[in-house]
mmCIF file of C-alpha atoms in Angstrom:
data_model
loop_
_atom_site.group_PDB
_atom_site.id
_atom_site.type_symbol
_atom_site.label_atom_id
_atom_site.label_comp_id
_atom_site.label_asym_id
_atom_site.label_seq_id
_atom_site.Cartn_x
_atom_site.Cartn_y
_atom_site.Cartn_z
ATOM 1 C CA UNK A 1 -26.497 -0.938 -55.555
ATOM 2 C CA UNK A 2 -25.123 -3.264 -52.579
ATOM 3 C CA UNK A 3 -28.683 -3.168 -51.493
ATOM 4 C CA UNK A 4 -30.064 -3.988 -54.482
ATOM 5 C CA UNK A 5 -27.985 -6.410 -54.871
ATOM 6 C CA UNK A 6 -28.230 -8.087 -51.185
ATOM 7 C CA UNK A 7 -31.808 -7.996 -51.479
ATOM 8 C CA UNK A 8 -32.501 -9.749 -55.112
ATOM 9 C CA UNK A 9 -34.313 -6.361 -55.905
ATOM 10 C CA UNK A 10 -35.069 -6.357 -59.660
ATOM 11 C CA UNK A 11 -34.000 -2.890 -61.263
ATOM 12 C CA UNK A 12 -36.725 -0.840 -62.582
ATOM 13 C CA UNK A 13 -37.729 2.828 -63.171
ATOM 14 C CA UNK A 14 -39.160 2.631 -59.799
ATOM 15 C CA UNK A 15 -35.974 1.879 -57.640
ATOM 16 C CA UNK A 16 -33.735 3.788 -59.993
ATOM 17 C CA UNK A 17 -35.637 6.447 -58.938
ATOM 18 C CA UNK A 18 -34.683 6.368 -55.016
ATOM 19 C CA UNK A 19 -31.573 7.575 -56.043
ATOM 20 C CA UNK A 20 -32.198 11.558 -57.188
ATOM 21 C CA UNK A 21 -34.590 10.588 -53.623
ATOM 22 C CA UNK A 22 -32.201 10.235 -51.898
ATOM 23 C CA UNK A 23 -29.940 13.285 -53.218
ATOM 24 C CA UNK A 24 -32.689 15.258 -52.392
ATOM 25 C CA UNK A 25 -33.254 14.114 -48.815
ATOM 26 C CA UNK A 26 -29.113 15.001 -48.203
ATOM 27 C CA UNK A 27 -29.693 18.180 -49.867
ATOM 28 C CA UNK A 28 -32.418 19.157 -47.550
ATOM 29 C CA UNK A 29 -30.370 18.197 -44.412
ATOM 30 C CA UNK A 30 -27.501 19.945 -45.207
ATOM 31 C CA UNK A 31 -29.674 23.003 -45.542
ATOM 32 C CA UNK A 32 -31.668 22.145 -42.212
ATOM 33 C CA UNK A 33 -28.220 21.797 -40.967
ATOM 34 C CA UNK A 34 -27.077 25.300 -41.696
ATOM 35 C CA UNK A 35 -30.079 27.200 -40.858
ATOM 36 C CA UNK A 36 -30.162 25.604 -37.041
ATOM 37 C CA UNK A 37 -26.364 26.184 -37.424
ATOM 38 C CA UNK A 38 -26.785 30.015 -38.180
ATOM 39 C CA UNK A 39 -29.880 29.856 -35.865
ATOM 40 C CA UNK A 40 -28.154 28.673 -32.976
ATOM 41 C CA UNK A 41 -25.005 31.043 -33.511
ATOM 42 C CA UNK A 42 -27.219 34.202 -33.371
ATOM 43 C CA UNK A 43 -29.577 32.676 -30.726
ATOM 44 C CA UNK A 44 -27.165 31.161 -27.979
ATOM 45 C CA UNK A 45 -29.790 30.203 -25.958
ATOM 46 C CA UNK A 46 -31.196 28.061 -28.163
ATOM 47 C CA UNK A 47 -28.905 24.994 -28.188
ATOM 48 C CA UNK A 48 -29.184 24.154 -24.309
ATOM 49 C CA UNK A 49 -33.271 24.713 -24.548
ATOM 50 C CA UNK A 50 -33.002 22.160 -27.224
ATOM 51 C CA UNK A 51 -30.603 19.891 -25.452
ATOM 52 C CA UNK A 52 -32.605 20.244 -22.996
ATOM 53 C CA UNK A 53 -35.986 19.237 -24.173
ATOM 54 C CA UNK A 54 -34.353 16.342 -25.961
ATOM 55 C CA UNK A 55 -32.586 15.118 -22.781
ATOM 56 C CA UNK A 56 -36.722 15.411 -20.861
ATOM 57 C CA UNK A 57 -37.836 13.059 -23.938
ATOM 58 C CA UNK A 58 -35.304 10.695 -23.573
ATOM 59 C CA UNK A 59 -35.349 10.028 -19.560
ATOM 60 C CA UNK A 60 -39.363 9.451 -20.360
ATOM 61 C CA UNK A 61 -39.131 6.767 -22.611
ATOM 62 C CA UNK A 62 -36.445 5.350 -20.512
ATOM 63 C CA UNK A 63 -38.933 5.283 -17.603
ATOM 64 C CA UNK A 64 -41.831 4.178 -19.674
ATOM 65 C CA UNK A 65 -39.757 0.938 -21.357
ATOM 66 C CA UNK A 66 -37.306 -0.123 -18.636
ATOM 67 C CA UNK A 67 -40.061 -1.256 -15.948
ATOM 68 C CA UNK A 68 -40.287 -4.986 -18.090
ATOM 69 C CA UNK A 69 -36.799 -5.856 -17.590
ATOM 70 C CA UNK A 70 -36.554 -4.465 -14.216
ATOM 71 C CA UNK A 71 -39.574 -6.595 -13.224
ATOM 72 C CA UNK A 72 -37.825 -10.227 -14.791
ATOM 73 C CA UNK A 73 -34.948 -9.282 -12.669
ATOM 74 C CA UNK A 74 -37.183 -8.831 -9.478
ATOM 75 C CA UNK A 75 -39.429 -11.309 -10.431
ATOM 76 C CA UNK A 76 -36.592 -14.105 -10.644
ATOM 77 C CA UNK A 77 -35.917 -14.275 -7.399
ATOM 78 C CA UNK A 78 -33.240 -11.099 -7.402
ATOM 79 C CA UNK A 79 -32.888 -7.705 -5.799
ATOM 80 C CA UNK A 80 -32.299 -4.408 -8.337
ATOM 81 C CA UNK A 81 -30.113 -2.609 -8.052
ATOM 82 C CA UNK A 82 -30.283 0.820 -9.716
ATOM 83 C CA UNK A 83 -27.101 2.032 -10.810
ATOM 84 C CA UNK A 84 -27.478 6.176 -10.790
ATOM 85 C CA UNK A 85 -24.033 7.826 -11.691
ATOM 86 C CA UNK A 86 -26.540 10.353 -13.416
ATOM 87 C CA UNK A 87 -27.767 11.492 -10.044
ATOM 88 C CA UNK A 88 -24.209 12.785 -8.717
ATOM 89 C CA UNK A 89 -23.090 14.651 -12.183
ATOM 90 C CA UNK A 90 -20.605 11.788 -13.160
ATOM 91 C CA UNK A 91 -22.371 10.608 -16.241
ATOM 92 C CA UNK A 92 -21.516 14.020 -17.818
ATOM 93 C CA UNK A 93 -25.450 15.346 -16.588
ATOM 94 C CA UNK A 94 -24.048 18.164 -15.221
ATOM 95 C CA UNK A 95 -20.898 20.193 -14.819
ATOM 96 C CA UNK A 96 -17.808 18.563 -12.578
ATOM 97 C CA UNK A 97 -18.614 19.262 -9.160
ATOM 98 C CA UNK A 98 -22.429 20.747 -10.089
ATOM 99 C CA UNK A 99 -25.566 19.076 -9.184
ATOM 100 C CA UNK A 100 -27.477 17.666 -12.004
ATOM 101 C CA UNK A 101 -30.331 20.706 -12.774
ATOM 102 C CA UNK A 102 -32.665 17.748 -13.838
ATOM 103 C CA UNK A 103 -31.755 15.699 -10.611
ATOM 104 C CA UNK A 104 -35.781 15.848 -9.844
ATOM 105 C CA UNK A 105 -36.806 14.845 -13.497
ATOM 106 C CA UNK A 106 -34.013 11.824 -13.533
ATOM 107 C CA UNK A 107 -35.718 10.129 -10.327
ATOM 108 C CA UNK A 108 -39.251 10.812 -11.137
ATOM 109 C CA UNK A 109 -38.320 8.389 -14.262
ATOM 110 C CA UNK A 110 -36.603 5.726 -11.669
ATOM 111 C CA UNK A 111 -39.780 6.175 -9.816
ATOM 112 C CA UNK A 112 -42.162 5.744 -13.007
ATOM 113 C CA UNK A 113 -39.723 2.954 -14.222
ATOM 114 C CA UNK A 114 -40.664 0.832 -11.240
ATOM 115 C CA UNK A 115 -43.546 1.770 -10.728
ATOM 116 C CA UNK A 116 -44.895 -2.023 -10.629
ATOM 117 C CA UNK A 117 -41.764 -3.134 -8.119
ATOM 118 C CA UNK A 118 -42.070 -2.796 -4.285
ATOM 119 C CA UNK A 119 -39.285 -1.088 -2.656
ATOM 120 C CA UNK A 120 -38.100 -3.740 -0.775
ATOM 121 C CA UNK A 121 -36.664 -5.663 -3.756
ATOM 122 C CA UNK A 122 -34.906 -2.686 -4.913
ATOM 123 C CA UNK A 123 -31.989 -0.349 -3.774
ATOM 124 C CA UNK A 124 -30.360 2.008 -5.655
ATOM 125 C CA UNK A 125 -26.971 2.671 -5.705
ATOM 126 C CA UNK A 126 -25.428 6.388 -5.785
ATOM 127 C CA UNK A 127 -21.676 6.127 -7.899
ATOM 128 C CA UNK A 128 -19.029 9.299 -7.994
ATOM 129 C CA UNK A 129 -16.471 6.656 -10.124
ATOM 130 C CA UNK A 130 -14.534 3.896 -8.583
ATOM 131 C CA UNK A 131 -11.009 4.681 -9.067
ATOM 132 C CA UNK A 132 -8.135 5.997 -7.172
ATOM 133 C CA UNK A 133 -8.054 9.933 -8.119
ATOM 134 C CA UNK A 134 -8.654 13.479 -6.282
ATOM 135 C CA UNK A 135 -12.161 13.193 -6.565
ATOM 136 C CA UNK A 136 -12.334 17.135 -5.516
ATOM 137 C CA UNK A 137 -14.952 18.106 -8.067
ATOM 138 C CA UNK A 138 -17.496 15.286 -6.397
ATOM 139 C CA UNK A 139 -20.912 16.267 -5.454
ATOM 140 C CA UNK A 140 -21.289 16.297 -1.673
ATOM 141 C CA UNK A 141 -24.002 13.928 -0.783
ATOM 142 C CA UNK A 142 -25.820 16.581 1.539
ATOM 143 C CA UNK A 143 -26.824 18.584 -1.871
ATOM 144 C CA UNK A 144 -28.489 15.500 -3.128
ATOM 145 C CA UNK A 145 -29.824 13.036 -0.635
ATOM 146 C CA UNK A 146 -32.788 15.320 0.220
ATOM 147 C CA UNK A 147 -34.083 14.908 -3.467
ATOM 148 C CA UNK A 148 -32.271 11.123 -3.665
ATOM 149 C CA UNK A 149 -34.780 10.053 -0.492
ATOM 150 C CA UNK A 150 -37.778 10.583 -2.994
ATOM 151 C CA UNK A 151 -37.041 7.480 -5.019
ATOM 152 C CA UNK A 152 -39.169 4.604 -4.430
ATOM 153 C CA UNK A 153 -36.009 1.735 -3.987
ATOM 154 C CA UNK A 154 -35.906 0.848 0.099
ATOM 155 C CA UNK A 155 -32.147 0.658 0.521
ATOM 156 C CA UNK A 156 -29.409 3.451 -0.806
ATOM 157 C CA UNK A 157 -25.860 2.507 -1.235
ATOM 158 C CA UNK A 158 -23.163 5.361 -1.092
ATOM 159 C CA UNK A 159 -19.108 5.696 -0.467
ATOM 160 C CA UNK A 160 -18.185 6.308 3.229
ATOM 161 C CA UNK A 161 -14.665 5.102 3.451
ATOM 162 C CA UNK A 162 -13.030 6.820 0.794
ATOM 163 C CA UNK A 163 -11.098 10.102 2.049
ATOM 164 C CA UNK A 164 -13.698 11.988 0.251
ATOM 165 C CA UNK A 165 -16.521 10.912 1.562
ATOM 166 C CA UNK A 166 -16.235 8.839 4.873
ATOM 167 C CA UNK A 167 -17.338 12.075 6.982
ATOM 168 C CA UNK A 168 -20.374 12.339 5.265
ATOM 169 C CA UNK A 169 -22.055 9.987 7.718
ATOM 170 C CA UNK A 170 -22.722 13.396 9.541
ATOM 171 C CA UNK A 171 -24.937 14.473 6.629
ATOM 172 C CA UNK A 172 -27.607 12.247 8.443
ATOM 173 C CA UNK A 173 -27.327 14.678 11.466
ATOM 174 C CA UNK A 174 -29.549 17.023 9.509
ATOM 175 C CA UNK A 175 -31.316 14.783 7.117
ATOM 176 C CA UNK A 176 -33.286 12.710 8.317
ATOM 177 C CA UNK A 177 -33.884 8.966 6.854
ATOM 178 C CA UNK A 178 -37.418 7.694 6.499
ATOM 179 C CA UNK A 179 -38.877 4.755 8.014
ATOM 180 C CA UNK A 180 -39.061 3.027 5.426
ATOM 181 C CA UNK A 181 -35.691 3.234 4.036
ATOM 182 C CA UNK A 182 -32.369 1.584 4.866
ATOM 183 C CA UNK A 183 -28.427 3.369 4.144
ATOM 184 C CA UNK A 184 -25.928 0.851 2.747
ATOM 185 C CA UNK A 185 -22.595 3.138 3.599
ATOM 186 C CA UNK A 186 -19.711 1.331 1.575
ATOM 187 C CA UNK A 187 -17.056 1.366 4.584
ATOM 188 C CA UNK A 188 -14.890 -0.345 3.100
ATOM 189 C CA UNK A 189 -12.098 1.389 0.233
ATOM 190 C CA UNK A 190 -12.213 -0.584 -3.025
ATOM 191 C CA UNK A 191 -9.935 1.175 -4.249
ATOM 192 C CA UNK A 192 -6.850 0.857 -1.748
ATOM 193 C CA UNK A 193 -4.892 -2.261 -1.028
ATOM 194 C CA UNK A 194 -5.042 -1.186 2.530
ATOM 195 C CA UNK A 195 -6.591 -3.782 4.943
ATOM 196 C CA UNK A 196 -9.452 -1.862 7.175
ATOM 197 C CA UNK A 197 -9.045 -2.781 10.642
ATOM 198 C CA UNK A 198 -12.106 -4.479 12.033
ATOM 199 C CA UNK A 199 -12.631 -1.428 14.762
ATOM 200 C CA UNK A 200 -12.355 0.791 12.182
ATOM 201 C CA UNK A 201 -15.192 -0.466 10.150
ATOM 202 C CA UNK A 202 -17.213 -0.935 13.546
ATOM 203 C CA UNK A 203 -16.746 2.488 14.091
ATOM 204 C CA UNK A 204 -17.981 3.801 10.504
ATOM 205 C CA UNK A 205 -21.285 1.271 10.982
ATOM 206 C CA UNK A 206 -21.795 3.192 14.088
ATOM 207 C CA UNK A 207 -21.560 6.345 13.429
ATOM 208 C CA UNK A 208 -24.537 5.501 11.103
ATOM 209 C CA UNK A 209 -26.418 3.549 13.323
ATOM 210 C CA UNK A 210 -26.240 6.235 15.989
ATOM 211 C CA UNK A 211 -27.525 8.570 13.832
ATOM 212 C CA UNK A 212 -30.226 6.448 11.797
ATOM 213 C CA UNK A 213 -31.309 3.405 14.005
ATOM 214 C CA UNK A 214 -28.973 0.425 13.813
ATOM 215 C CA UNK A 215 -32.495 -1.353 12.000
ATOM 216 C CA UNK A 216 -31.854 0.765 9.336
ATOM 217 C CA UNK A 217 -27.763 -0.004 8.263
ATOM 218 C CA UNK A 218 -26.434 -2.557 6.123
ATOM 219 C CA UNK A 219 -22.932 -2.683 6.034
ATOM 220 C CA UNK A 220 -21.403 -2.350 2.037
ATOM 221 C CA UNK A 221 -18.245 -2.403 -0.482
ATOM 222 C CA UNK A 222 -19.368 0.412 -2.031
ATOM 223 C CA UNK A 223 -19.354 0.328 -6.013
ATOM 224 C CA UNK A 224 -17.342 -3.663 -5.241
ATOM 225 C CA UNK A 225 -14.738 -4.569 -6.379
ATOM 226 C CA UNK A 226 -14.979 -5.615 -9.697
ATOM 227 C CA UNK A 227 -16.024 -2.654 -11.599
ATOM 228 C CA UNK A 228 -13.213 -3.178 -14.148
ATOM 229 C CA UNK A 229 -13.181 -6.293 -16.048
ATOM 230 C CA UNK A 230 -9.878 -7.649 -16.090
ATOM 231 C CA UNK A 231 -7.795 -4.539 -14.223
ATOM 232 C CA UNK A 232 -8.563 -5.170 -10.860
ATOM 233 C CA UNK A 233 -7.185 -2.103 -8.585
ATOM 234 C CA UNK A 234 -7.434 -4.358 -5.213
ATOM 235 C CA UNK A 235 -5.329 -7.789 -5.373
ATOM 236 C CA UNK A 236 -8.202 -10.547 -4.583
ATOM 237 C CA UNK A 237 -6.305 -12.083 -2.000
ATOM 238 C CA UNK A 238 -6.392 -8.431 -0.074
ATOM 239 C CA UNK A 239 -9.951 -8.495 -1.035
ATOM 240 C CA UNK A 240 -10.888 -11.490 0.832
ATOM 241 C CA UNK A 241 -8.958 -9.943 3.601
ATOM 242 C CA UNK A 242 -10.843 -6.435 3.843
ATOM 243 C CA UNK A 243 -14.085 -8.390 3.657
ATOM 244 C CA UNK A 244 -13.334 -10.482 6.670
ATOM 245 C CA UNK A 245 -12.704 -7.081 8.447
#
């Protein structure tokens, strides 16, 4: 009736019968409903090969419709960046502390999603949550990198100042980094309101560079410092001061 009404639609025998339509139509879901439901009980592997399959549709359309937005961003003048939370488990793709079965799948869509981009305008940053918490169930960056190398964005931004993470530069003792591409380890905590000492974030760039090829290091913040709008964890005055370190 609201429709009807919003619409100007005149009432005839013709709209008044959507209604029993549309009786029927929540009929047949409800019985749809309980069928997969009693299906699925009896069947328990039938629910994750579904979630799955729906999970493989939805990363392809993402890559197929997100390259025209991704290419105004490049094409005015900026760098993109490629936030992938996905890729270490955090956006709930995989169990805490579990690499993401479908870590493959995820960046052949980043790859297909660019496709049109060069690599140089693009880096892609690799996210385990900025906030101050244990952090024990993160991923370890050696069990992903390998597969994380294989998409197309030139530069990869990761933690490596956080206690969690900052001796992961020796991940890069076995791994190694392609020409083509260039680390941005965040070596500075954005989540402390500890000051880094200048040596100390010399030493982390190093460690890198020794490693990699000092061509190949950018120095970074990490996820920033402004991840939370309005609740900022670092006092900007202490910011100011751990980026002049």
């Amino acid at each position: 009736p609201i429709g009807l009404l919003a619409f100007e639609i005149p009432v005839s025998w013709r709209v008044l019968e959507l209604i029993p339509a549309f009786l029927l139509l929540a009929v047949n879901g409800l019985w749809i409903s309980i069928l997969l439901g009693l299906i699925s009980t009896r069947f328990r592997d039938i629910p994750p090969i579904v979630a799955s399959v729906s999970l493989r549709v939805t990363i392809a359309e993402i890559g197929t419709s997100y390259g025209d937005g991704a290419e105004a961003i490049v094409n005015a003048g900026f760098i993109l960046q490629l936030d992938c939370p996905d890729f270490t488990g955090l956006s709930r793709a995989a169990a805490p502390g579990q690499v993401p079965a479908d870590l493959r799948l995820r960046i052949e869509a980043v790859n297909q999603a660019t496709a049109g981009i060069a690599p140089d305008r693009m880096r892609l940053h690799l996210c385990w949550g900025n906030y101050e918490g244990p952090h024990h169930l993160d991923v370890p960056l050696r069990d992903i990198l390998p597969d994380v190398l294989r998409a197309r964005p030139m530069g990869l931004s990761f933690e490596g100042a956080n206690p969690r993470h900052a001796h992961e530069w020796n991940v890069f003792e076995d791994v190694q980094l392609p020409e083509d591409k260039v680390i941005i380890p965040g070596v500075l905590d954005t989540t402390t309101n500890y000051i880094e000492h200048p040596e100390l974030v010399a030493q982390r760039l190093v460690q890198y560079a020794e490693l990699v090829g000092r061509e190949q290091v950018i120095a970074g913040a990490y996820c920033g410092f402004g991840t939370f709008a309005g609740t900022p964890m670092v006092h900007p005055d202490i910011v100011n001061a751990k980026l002049q370190a």
